[in-house]
Short mmCIF file of C-alpha atoms in Angstrom, two decimals:
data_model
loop_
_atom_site.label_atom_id
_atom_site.label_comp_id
_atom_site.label_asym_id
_atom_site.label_seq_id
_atom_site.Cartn_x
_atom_site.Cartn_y
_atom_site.Cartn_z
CA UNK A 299 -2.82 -12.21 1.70
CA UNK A 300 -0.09 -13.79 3.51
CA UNK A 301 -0.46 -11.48 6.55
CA UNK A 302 -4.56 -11.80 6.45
CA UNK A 303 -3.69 -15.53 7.36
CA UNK A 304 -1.15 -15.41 9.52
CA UNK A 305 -3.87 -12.59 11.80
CA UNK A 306 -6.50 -15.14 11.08
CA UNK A 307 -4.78 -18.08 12.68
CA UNK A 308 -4.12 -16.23 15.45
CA UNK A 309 -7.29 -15.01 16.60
CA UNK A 310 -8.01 -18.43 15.77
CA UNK A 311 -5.63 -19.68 17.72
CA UNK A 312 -6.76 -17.51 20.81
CA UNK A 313 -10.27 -17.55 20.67
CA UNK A 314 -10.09 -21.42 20.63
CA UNK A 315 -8.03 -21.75 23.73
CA UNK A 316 -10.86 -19.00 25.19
CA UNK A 317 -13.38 -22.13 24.09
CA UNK A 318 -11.54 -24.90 25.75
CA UNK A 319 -10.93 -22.76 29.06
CA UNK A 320 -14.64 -22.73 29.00
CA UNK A 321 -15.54 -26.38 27.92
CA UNK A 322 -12.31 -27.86 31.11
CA UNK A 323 -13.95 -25.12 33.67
CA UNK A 324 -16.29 -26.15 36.62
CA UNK A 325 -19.24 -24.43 35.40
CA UNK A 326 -23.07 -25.86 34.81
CA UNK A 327 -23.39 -27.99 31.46
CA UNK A 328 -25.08 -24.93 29.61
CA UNK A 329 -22.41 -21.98 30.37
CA UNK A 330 -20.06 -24.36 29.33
CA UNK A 331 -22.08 -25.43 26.12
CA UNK A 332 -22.98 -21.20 25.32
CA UNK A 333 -19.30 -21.01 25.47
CA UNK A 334 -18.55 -23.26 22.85
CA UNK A 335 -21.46 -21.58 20.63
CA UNK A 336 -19.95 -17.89 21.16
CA UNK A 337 -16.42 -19.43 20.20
CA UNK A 338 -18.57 -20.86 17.31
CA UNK A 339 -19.70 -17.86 15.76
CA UNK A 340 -16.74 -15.70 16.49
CA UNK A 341 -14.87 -17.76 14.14
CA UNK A 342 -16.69 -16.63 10.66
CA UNK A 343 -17.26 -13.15 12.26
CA UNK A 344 -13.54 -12.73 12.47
CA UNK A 345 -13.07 -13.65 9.01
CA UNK A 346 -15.56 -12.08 7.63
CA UNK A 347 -14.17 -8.62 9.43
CA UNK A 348 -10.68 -9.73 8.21
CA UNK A 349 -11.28 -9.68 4.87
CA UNK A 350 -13.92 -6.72 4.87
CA UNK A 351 -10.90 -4.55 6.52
CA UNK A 352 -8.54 -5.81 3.00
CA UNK A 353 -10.40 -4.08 0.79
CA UNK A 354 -10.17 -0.23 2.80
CA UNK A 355 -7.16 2.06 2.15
CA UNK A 356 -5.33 2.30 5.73
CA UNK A 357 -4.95 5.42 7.42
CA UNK A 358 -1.53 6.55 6.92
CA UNK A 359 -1.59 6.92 10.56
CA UNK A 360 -1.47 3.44 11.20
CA UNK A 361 0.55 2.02 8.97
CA UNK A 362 3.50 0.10 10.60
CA UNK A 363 5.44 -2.21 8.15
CA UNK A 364 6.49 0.28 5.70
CA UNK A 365 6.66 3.23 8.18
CA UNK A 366 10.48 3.61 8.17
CA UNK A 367 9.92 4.57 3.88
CA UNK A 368 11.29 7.16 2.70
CA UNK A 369 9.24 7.29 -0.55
CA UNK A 370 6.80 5.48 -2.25
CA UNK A 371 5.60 5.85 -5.96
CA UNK A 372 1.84 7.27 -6.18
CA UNK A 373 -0.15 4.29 -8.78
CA UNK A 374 -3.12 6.40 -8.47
CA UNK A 375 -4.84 9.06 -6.13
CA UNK A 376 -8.65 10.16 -5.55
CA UNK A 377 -9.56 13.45 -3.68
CA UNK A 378 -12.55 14.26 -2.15
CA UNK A 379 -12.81 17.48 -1.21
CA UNK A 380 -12.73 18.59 2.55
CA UNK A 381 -13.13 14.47 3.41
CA UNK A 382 -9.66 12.80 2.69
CA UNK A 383 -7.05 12.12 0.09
CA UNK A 384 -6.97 8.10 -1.33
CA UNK A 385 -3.17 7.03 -2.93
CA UNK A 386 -2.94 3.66 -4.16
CA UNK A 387 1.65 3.71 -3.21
CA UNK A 388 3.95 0.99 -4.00
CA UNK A 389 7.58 0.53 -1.73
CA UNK A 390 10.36 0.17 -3.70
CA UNK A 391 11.28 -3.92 -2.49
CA UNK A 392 7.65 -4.68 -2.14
CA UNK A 393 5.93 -7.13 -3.98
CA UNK A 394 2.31 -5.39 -4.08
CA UNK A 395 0.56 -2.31 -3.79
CA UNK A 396 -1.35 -0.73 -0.77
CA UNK A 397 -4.24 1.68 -0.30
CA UNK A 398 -3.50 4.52 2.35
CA UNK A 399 -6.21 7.09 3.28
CA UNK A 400 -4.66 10.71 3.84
CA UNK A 401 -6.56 13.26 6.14
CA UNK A 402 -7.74 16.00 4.04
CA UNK A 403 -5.78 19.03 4.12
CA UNK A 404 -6.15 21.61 0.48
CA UNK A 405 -2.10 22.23 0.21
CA UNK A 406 -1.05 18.28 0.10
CA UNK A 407 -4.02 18.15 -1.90
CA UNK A 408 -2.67 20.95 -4.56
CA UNK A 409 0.61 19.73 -4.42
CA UNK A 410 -0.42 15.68 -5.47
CA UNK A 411 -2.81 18.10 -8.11
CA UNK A 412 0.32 19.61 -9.54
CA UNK A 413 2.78 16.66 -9.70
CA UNK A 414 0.01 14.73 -11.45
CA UNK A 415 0.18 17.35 -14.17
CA UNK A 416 3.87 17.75 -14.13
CA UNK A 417 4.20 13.68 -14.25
CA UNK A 418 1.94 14.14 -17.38
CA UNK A 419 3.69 16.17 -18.94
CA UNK A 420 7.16 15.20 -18.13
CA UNK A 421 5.82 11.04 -19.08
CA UNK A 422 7.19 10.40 -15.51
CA UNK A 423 5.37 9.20 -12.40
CA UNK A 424 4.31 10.62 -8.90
CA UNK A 425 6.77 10.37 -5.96
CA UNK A 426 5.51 10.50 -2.43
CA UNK A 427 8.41 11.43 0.10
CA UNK A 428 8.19 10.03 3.66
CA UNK A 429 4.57 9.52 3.17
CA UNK A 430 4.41 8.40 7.38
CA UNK A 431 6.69 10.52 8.46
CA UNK A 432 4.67 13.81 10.22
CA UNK A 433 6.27 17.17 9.42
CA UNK A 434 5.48 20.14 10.40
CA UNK A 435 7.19 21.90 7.79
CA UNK A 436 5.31 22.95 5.11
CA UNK A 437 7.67 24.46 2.25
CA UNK A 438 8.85 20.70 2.12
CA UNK A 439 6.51 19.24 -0.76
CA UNK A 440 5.07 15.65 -0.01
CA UNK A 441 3.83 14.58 -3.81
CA UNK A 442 6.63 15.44 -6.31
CA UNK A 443 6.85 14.36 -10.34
CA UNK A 444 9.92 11.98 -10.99
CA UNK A 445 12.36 13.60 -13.42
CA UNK A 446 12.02 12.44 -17.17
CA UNK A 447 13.80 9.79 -18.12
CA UNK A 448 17.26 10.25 -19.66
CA UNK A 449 17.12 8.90 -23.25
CA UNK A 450 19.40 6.26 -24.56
CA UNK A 451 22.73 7.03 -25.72
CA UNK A 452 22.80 7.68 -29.37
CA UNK A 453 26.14 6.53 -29.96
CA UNK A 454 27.18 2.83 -29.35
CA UNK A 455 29.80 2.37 -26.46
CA UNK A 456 32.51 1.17 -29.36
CA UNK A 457 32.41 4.91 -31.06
CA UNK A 458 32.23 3.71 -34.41
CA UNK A 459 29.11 3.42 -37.13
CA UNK A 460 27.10 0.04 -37.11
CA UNK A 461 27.23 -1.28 -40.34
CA UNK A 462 24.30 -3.58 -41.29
CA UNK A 463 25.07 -6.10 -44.21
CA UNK A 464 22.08 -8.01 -45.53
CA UNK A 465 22.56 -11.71 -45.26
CA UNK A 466 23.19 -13.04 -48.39
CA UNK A 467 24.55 -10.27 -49.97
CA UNK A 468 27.79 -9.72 -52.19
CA UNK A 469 30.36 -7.33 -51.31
CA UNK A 470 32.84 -8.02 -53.77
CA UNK A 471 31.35 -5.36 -56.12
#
């Protein structure tokens, strides 16, 4: 939300100045007064587009502030068939999630297919590699399943048993 102000305030910014150009220029009362009401209703227009454009995964093709990434894990995905891919990625470092739009192609498509499986099965999650990055490689998978987790170490880092004594207790007998 924080950049969806910052653009805001800008255009804001800019199409006011636009306005008083207009209003300080030597042009007939009404031109001046038209430009003032198209300055007017550009306003809510822009903010209205603004926030209509949060809600639409990206094209992966424009993305610019995470483009240097070189992975991203996959919250969730949605294929439609000969139209696009949708992935829902989080950046390691980032604070929230973001919805990217993939052109549809069937390989990346089977690939995101199988590491959702192998995730499943493995209780792991999906792993995008360089999801901006264009490569013309194809043996180089894009989606991938994180490995399982190690479990935790069964013995304590002292080597010994853990004894438990219930409070209370005697253990004089």
């Amino acid at each position: 939300m924080d950049q969806f102000s910052a653009i805001f305030f800008v255009a804001l910014a800019l199409i006011t100045g636009l306005g008083l150009i207009a209003v300080w220029s030597r042009r007939p009362l009404y031109i001046r007064i038209g430009a003032v009401a198209l300055t007017t209703a550009f306003l809510p227009l822009a903010y209205v587009a603004f926030s209509e454009l949060l809600s639409k995964p990206k094209p992966v093709s424009l993305e610019w502030a995470h483009r240097d990434a070189k992975e991203a894990t996959v919250l969730a995905s949605k294929m439609e068939e000969n139209v696009a891919i949708y992935v829902w990625l989080s950046f390691p470092g980032a604070r929230e999630p973001r919805a990217y739009v993939l052109p549809w192609n069937r390989q990346v498509a089977q690939q995101l297919q199988g590491a959702n499986r192998q995730a499943e099965k493995n209780k792991s999650k999906v792993r995008m590699r360089r999801p901006f990055q264009v490569s013309m490689d194809s043996r180089k998978e894009l989606f991938y399943a994180a490995p399982q987790q190690a479990l935790p170490d069964k013995n304590p880092v002292g080597g010994g048993a853990v004894v438990y004594n219930r409070s209370g207790s005697d253990d004089s007998n």
